[in-house]
Short mmCIF file of C-alpha atoms and ligand atoms in Angstrom, two decimals:
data_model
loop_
_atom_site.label_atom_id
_atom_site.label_comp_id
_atom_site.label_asym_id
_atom_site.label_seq_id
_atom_site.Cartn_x
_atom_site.Cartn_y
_atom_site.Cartn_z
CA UNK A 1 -23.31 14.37 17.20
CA UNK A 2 -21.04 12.44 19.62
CA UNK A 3 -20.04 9.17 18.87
CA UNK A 4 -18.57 6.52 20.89
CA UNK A 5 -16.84 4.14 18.70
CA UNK A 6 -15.28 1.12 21.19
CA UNK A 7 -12.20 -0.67 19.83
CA UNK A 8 -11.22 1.59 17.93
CA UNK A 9 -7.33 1.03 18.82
CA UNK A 10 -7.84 -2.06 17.26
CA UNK A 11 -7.12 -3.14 13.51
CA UNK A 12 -10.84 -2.56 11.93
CA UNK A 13 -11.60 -0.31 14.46
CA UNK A 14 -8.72 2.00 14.04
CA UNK A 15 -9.83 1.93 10.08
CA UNK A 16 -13.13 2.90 11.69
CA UNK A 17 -12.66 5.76 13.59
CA UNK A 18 -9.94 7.34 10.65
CA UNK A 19 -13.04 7.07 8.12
CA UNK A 20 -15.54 9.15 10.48
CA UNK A 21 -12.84 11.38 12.11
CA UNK A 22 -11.78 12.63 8.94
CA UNK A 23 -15.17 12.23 6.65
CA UNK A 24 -17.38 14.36 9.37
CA UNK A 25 -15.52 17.09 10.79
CA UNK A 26 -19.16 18.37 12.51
CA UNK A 27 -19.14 14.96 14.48
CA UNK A 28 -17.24 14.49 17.62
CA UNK A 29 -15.76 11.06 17.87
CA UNK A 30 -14.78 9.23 21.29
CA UNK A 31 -12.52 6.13 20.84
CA UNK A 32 -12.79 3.96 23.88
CA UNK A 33 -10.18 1.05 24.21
CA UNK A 34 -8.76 -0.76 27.34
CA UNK A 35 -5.53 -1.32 24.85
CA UNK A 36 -4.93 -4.80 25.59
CA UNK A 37 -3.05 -6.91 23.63
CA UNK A 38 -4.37 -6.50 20.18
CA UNK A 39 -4.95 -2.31 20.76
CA UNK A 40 -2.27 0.41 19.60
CA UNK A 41 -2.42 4.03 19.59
CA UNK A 42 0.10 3.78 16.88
CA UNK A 43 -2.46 2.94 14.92
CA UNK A 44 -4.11 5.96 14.57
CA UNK A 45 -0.84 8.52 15.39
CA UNK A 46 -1.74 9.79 12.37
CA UNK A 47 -5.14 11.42 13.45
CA UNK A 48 -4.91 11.43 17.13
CA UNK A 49 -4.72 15.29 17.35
CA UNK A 50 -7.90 15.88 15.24
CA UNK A 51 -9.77 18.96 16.98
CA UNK A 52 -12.85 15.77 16.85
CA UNK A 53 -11.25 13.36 17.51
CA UNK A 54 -10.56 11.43 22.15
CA UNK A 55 -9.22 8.92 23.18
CA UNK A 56 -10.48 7.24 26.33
CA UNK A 57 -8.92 4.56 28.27
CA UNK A 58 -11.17 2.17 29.59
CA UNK A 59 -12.48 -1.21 30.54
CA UNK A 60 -16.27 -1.89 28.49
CA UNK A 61 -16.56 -4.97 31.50
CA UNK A 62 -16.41 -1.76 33.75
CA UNK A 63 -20.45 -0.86 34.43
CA UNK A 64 -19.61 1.92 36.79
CA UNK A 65 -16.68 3.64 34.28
CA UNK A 66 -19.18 3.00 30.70
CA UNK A 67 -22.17 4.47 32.64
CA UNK A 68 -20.00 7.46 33.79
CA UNK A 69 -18.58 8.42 30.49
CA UNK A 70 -22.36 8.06 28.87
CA UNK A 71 -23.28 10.46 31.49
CA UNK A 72 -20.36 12.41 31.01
CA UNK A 73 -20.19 12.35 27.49
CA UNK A 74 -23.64 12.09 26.52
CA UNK A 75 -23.35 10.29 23.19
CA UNK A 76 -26.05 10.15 20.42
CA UNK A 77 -24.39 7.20 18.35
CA UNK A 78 -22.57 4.30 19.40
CA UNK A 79 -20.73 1.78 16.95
CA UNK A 80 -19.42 -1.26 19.69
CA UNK A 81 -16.29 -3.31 18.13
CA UNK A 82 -14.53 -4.06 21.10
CA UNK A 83 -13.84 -7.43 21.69
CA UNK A 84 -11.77 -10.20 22.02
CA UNK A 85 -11.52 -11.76 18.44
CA UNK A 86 -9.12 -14.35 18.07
CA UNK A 87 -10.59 -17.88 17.72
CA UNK A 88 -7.07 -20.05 18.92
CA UNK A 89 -7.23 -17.59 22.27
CA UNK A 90 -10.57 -18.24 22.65
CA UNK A 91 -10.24 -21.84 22.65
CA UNK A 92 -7.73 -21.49 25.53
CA UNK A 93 -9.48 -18.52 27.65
CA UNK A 94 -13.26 -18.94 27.16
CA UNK A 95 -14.21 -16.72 29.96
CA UNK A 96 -11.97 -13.65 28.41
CA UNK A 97 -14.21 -13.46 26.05
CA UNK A 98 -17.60 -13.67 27.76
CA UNK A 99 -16.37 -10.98 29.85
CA UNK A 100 -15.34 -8.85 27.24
CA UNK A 101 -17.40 -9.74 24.48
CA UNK A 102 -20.86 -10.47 26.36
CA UNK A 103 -21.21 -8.49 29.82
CA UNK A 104 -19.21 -5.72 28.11
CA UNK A 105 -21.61 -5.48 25.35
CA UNK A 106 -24.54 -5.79 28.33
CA UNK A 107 -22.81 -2.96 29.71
CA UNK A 108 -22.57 -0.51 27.45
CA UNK A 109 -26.63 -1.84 26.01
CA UNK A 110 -27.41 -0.57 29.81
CA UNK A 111 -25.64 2.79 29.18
CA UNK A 112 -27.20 3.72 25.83
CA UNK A 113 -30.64 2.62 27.45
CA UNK A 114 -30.15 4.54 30.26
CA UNK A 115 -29.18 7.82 28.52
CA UNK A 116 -31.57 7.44 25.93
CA UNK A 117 -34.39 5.90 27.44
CA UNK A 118 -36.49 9.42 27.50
CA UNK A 119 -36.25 9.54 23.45
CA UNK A 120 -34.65 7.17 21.61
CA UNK A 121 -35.20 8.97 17.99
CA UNK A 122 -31.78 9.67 16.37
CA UNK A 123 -29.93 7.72 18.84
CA UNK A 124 -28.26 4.49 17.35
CA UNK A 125 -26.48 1.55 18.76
CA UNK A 126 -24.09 -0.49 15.80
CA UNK A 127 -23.05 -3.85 17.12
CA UNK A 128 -20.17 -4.57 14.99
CA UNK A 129 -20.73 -8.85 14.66
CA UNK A 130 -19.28 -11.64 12.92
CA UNK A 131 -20.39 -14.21 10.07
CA UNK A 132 -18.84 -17.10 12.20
CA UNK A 133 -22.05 -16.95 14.64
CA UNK A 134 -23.49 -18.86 11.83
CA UNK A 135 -21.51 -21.96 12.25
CA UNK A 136 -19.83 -23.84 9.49
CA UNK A 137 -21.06 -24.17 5.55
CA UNK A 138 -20.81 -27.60 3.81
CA UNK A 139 -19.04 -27.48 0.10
CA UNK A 140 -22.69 -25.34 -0.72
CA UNK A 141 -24.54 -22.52 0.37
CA UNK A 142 -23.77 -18.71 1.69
CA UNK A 143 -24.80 -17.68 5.10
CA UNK A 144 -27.89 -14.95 4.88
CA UNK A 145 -29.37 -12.56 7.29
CA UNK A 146 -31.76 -15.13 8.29
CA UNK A 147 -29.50 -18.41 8.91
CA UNK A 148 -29.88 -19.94 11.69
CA UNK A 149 -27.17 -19.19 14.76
CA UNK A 150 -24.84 -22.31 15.23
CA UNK A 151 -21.88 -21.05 16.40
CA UNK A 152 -19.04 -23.63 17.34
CA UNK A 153 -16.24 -22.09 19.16
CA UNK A 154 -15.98 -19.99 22.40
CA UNK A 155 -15.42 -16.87 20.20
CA UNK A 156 -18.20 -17.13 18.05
CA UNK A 157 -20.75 -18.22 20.52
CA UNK A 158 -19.80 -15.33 23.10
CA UNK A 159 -20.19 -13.31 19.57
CA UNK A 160 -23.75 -14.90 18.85
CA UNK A 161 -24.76 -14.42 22.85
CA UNK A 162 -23.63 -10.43 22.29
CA UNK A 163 -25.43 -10.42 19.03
CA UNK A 164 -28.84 -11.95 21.01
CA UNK A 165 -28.82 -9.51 23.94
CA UNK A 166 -28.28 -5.98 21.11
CA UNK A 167 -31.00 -7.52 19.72
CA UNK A 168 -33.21 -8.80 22.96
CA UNK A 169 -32.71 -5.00 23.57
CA UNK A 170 -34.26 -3.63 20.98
CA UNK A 171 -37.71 -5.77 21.21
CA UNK A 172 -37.41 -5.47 25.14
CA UNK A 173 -36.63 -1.36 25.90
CA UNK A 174 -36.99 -0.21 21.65
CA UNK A 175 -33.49 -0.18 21.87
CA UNK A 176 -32.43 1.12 18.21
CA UNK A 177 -30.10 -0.52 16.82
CA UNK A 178 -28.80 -2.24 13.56
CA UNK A 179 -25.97 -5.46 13.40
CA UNK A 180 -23.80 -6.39 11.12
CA UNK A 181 -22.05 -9.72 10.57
CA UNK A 182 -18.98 -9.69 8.46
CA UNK A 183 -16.49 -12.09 6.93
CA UNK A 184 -13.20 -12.55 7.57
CA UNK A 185 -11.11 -8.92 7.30
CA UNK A 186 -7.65 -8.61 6.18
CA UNK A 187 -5.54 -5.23 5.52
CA UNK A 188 -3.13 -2.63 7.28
CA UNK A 189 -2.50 -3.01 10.96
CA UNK A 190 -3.99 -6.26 11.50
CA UNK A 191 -2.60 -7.96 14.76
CA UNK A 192 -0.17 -10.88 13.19
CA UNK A 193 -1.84 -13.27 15.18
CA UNK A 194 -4.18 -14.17 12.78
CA UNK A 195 -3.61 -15.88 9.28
CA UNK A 196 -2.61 -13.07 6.74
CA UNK A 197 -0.22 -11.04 9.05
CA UNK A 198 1.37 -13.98 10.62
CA UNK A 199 2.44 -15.64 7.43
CA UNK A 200 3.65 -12.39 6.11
CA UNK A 201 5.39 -12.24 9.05
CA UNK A 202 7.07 -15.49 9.18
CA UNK A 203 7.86 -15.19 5.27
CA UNK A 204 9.92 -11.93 6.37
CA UNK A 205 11.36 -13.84 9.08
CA UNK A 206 12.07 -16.82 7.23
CA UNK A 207 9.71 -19.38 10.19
CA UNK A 208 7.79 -21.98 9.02
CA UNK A 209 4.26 -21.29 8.10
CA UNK A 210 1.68 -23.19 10.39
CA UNK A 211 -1.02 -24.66 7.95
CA UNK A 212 -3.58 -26.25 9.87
CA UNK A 213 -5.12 -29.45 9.29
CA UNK A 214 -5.22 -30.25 5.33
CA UNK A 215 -5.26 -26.36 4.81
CA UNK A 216 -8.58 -27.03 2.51
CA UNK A 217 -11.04 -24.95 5.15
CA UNK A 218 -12.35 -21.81 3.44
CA UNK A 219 -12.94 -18.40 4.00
CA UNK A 220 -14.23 -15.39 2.26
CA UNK A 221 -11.53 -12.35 2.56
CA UNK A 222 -12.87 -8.96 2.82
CA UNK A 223 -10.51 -5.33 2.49
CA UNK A 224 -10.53 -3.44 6.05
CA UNK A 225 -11.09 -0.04 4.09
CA UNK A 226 -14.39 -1.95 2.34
CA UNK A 227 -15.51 -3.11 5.91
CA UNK A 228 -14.85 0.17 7.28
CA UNK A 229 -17.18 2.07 4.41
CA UNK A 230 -19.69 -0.51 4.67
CA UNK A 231 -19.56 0.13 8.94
CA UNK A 232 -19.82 3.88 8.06
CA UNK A 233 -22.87 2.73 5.37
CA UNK A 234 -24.87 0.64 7.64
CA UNK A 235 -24.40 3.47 10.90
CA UNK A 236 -25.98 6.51 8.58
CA UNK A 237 -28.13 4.58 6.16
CA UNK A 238 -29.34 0.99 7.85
CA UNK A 239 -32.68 0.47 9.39
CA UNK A 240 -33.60 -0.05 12.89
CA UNK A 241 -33.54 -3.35 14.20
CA UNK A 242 -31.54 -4.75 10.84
CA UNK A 243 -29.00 -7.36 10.23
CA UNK A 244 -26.49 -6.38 7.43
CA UNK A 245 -24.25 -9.57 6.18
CA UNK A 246 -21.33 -7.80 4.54
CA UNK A 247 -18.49 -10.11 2.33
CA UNK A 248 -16.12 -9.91 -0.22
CA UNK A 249 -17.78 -12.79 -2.57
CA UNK A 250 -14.32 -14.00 -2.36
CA UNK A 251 -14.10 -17.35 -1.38
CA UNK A 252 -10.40 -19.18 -0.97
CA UNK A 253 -9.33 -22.38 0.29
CA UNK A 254 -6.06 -21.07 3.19
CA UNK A 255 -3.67 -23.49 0.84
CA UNK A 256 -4.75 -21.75 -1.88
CA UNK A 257 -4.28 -18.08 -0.34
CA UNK A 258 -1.24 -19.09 1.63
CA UNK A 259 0.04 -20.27 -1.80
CA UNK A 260 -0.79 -16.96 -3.27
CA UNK A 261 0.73 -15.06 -0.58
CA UNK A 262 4.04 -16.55 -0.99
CA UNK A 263 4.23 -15.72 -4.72
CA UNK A 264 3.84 -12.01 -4.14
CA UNK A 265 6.04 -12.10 -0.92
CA UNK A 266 9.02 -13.64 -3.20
CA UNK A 267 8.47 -11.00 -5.91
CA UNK A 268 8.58 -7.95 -3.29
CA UNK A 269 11.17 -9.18 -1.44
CA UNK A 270 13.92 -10.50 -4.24
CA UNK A 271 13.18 -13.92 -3.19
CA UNK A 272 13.32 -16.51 -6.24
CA UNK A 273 10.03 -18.21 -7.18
CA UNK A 274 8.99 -21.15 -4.42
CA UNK A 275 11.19 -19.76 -1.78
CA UNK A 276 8.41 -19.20 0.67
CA UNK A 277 6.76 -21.86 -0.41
CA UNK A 278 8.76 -24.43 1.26
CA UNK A 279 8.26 -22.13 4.65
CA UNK A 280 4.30 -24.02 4.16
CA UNK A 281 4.31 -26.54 7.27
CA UNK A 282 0.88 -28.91 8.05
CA UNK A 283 0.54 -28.95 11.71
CA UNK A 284 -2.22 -29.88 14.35
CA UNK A 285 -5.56 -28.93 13.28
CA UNK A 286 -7.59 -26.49 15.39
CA UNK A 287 -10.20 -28.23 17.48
CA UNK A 288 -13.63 -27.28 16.23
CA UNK A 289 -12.50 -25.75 12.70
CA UNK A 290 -15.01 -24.82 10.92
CA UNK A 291 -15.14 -25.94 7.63
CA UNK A 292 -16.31 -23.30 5.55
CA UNK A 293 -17.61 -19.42 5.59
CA UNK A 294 -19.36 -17.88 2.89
CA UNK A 295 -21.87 -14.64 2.99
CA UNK A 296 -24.69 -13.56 0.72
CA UNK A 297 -23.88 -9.56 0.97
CA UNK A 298 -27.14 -9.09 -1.44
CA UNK A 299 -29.35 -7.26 0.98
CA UNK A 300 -27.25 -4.48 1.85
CA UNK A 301 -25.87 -4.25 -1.41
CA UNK A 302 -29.32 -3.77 -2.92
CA UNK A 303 -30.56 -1.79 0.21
CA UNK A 304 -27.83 0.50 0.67
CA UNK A 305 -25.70 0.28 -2.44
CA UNK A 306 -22.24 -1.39 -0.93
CA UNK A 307 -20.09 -3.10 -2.70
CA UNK A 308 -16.18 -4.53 -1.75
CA UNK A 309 -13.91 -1.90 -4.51
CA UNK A 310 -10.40 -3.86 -3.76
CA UNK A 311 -10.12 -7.22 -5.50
CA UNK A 312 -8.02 -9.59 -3.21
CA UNK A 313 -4.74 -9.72 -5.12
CA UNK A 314 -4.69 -5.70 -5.00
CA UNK A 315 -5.90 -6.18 -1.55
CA UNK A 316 -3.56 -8.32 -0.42
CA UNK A 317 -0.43 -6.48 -2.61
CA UNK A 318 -1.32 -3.36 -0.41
CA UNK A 319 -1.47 -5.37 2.35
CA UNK A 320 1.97 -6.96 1.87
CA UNK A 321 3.49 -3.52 0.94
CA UNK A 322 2.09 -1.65 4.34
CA UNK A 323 3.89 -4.43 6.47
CA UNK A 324 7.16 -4.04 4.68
CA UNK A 325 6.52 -0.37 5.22
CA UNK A 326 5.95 -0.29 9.07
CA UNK A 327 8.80 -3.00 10.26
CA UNK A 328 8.94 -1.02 13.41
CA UNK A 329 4.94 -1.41 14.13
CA UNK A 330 5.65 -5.29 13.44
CA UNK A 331 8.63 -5.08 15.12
CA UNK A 332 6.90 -3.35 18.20
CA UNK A 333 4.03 -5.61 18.46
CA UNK A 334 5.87 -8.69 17.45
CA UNK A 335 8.18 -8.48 20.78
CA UNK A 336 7.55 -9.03 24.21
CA UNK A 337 4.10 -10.94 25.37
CA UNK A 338 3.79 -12.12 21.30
CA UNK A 339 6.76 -14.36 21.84
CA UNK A 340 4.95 -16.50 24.65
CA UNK A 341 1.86 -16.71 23.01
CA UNK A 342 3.52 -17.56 19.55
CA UNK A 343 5.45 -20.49 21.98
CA UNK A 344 2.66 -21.72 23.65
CA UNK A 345 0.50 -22.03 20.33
CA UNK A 346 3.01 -22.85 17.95
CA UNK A 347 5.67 -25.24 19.66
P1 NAD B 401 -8.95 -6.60 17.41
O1 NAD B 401 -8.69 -7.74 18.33
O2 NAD B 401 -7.90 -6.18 16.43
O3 NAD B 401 -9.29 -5.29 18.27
C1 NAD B 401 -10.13 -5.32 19.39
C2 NAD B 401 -9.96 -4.00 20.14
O4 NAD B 401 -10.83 -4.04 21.28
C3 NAD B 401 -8.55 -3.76 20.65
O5 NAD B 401 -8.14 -2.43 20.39
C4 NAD B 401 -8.66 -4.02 22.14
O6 NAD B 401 -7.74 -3.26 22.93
C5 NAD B 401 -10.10 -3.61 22.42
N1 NAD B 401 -10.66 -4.28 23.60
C6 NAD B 401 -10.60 -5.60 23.88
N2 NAD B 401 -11.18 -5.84 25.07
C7 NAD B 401 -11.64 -4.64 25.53
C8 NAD B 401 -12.34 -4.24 26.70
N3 NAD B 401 -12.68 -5.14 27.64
N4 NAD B 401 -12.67 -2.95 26.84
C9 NAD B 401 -12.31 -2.03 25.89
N5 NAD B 401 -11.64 -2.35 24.78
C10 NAD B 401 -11.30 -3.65 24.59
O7 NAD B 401 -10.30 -6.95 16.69
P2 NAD B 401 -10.79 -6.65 15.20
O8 NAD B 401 -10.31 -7.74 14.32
O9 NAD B 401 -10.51 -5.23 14.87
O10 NAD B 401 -12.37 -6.85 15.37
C11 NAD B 401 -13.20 -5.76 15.77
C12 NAD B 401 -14.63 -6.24 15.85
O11 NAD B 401 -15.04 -6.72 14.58
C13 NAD B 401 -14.85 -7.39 16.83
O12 NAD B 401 -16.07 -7.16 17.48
C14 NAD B 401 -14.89 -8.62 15.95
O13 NAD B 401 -15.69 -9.62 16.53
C15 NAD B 401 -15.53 -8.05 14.70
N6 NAD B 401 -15.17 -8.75 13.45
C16 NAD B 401 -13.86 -8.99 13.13
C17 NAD B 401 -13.55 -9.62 11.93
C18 NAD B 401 -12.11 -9.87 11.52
O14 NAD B 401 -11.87 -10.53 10.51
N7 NAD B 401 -11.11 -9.36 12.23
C19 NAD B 401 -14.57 -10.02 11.05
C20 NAD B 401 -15.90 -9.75 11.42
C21 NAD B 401 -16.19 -9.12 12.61
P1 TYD B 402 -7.89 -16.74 11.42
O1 TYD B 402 -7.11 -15.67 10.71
O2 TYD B 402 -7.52 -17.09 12.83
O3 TYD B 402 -9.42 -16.34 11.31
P2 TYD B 402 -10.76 -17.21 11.69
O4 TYD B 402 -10.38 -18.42 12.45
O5 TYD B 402 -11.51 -16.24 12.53
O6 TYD B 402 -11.41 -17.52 10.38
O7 TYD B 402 -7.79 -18.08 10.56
C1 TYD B 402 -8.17 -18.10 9.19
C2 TYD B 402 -8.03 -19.52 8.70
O8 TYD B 402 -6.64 -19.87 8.71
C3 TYD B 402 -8.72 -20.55 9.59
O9 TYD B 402 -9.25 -21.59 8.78
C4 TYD B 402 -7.60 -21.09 10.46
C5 TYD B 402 -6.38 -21.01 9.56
N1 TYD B 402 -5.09 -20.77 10.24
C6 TYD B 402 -4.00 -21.62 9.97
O10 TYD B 402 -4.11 -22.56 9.16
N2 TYD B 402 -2.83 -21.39 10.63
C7 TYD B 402 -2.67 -20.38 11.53
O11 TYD B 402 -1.57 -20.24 12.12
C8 TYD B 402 -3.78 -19.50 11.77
C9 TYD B 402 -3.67 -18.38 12.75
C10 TYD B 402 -4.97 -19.73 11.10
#
């Protein structure tokens, strides 16, 4: 089997392509990543001379390069994460991510139809999606494999518009494919742009931590390594032309977290209690914040089996602990272009 896994330089991509690297030594796994911003190859130095395991360099929004490697490579599997993923980016760059996260995914859809368009048995295309396509919950509910799409920011509608065309695919050419929307992911090597690593971050650094709005929106935190069996789950044992939601059934309000966060930063670094606390600062609220995420992971826990095995303060303990272990990756990725964008957003 070759696989293309896209993204995989990326924080749950790089958990990705570690899981089927080492778990199936008989498959040969292709990482393609353009390594912008948010991709290192530090991320996976640990595994990047598996006899299974190549890197490729490359652009997805690139139809002549991702129809040359299909052709070159001739892969049976693909699991598509690339992407840009960061809501506050998107918000400011709109069209970054419909070239990235829509025409490439059209792209490589035309590659895999292409190649496989003779016989499409045990070929698979994963589409690697989002809960926030769904929109935003009121105090009730969990989004389920058949809410309706509502997405509200540029991110999560270039997401849902991705998620449409994998699926137009699949009733238009018999495409096979599965997708999976998941909630928000926290863990090792996640780009401190986003909540979790930012505030750990800033706690080591001593900044102020950028709350936004009245801090009461909530999200439900899942473990990388959970998302990254589930991925592995869904790409062996999912069904053709299936949604999978996958979620932690861990709900918190960011005060709430953030709060939590700051306890266990003080005890691992020395700090006395409500040190990092006082770091908490409200600021500006995100335009278009969505209130609330929450995700019914029932179907492919009774379909396939899957549940999250980390509970969120062990989670987030490990978390904390692999960030004081790797200063120099924070270090590295913290410096240069990070310290415009942190200005720009955060000033
Ligand atoms: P990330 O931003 O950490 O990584 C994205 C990777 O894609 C990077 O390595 C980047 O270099 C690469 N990339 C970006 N544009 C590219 C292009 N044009 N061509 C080739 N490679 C390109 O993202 P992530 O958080 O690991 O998310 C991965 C996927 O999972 C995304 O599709 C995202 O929508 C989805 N997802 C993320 C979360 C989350 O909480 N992070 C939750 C649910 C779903
Ligand atoms: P984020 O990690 O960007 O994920 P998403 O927007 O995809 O859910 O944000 C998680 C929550 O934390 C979201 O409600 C926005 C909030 N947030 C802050 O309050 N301050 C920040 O500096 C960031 C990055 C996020």
């Amino acid at each position: 089997m070759q696989i293309l896994i896209t993204g995989g330089a990326g924080f749950i991509g790089s958990h990705v392509v570690r899981k089927l690297v080492n778990t199936y030594s008989e498959y040969h796994i292709y990482n393609l990543d353009a390594l912008t911003y948010a991709g290192n190859l530090e991320n996976l130095k640990d595994i990047d001379k598996a006899p299974n395991y190549t890197f490729l360099k490359g652009d997805i929004v690139d139809a002549e390069f991702v129809k040359q490697i299909f052709e070159k490579y001739r892969f049976d599997g693909v699991i598509h994460l690339a992407a840009e993923s960061h809501v506050d980016r998107s918000i400011t760059d709109p069209l970054a991510f419909v070239h990235t996260n829509i025409i490439g995914t059209v792209n490589l859809l035309n590659a895999a139809r292409d190649l496989w368009k003779e016989d499409f048995s045990n070929k698979r295309f994963y589409h690697v999606s989002t809960d926030e396509v769904y929109g935003s919950l009121g105090a009730e509910g969990l989004f389920t494999e058949t809410t309706a799409y509502d997405p509200n920011s540029p991110y999560s509608a270039s997401k849902a518009s991705s998620d449409h065309f994998v699926r137009a695919y699949g009733e238009t050419y018999g495409l096979p494919y599965v997708v999976s929307n998941c909630s928000n992911n926290y863990g090792p090597n996640h780009f401190p742009e986003k909540l979790i690593p930012l505030f750990i971050n800033n706690i080591i650094n001593n900044k102020p931590l950028p709350v936004y709005g009245d801090g009461k929106y909530t999200r439900d935190w899942l473990y990388v390594k959970d998302h990254a069996d589930a991925i592995d789950l869904v790409f062996h044992k999912g069904s053709n032309h299936e949604t999978y939601n996958i979620g932690g059934f861990n709900e918190w309000q960011n005060i709430d977290l953030v709060k939590l966060l700051c306890q266990q930063m003080d005890q691992k670094l020395g700090r006395s209690e409500g040190t990092s606390e006082k770091l908490i600062t409200y600021v500006k609220d995100r335009p278009g914040h969505d209130l609330r995420y929450a995700i019914d992971a029932s179907k492919i826990n009774s379909e396939l089996g899957w549940k999250p095995s980390v509970t969120f303060e062990e989670g987030l303990a490990r978390t904390i602990d692999w960030y004081l272990e790797n200063e120099t990756w924070l270090n590295n990725v913290t410096s240069g272009d990070y310290q415009a964008y942190y200005e720009e957003m955060y000033s």
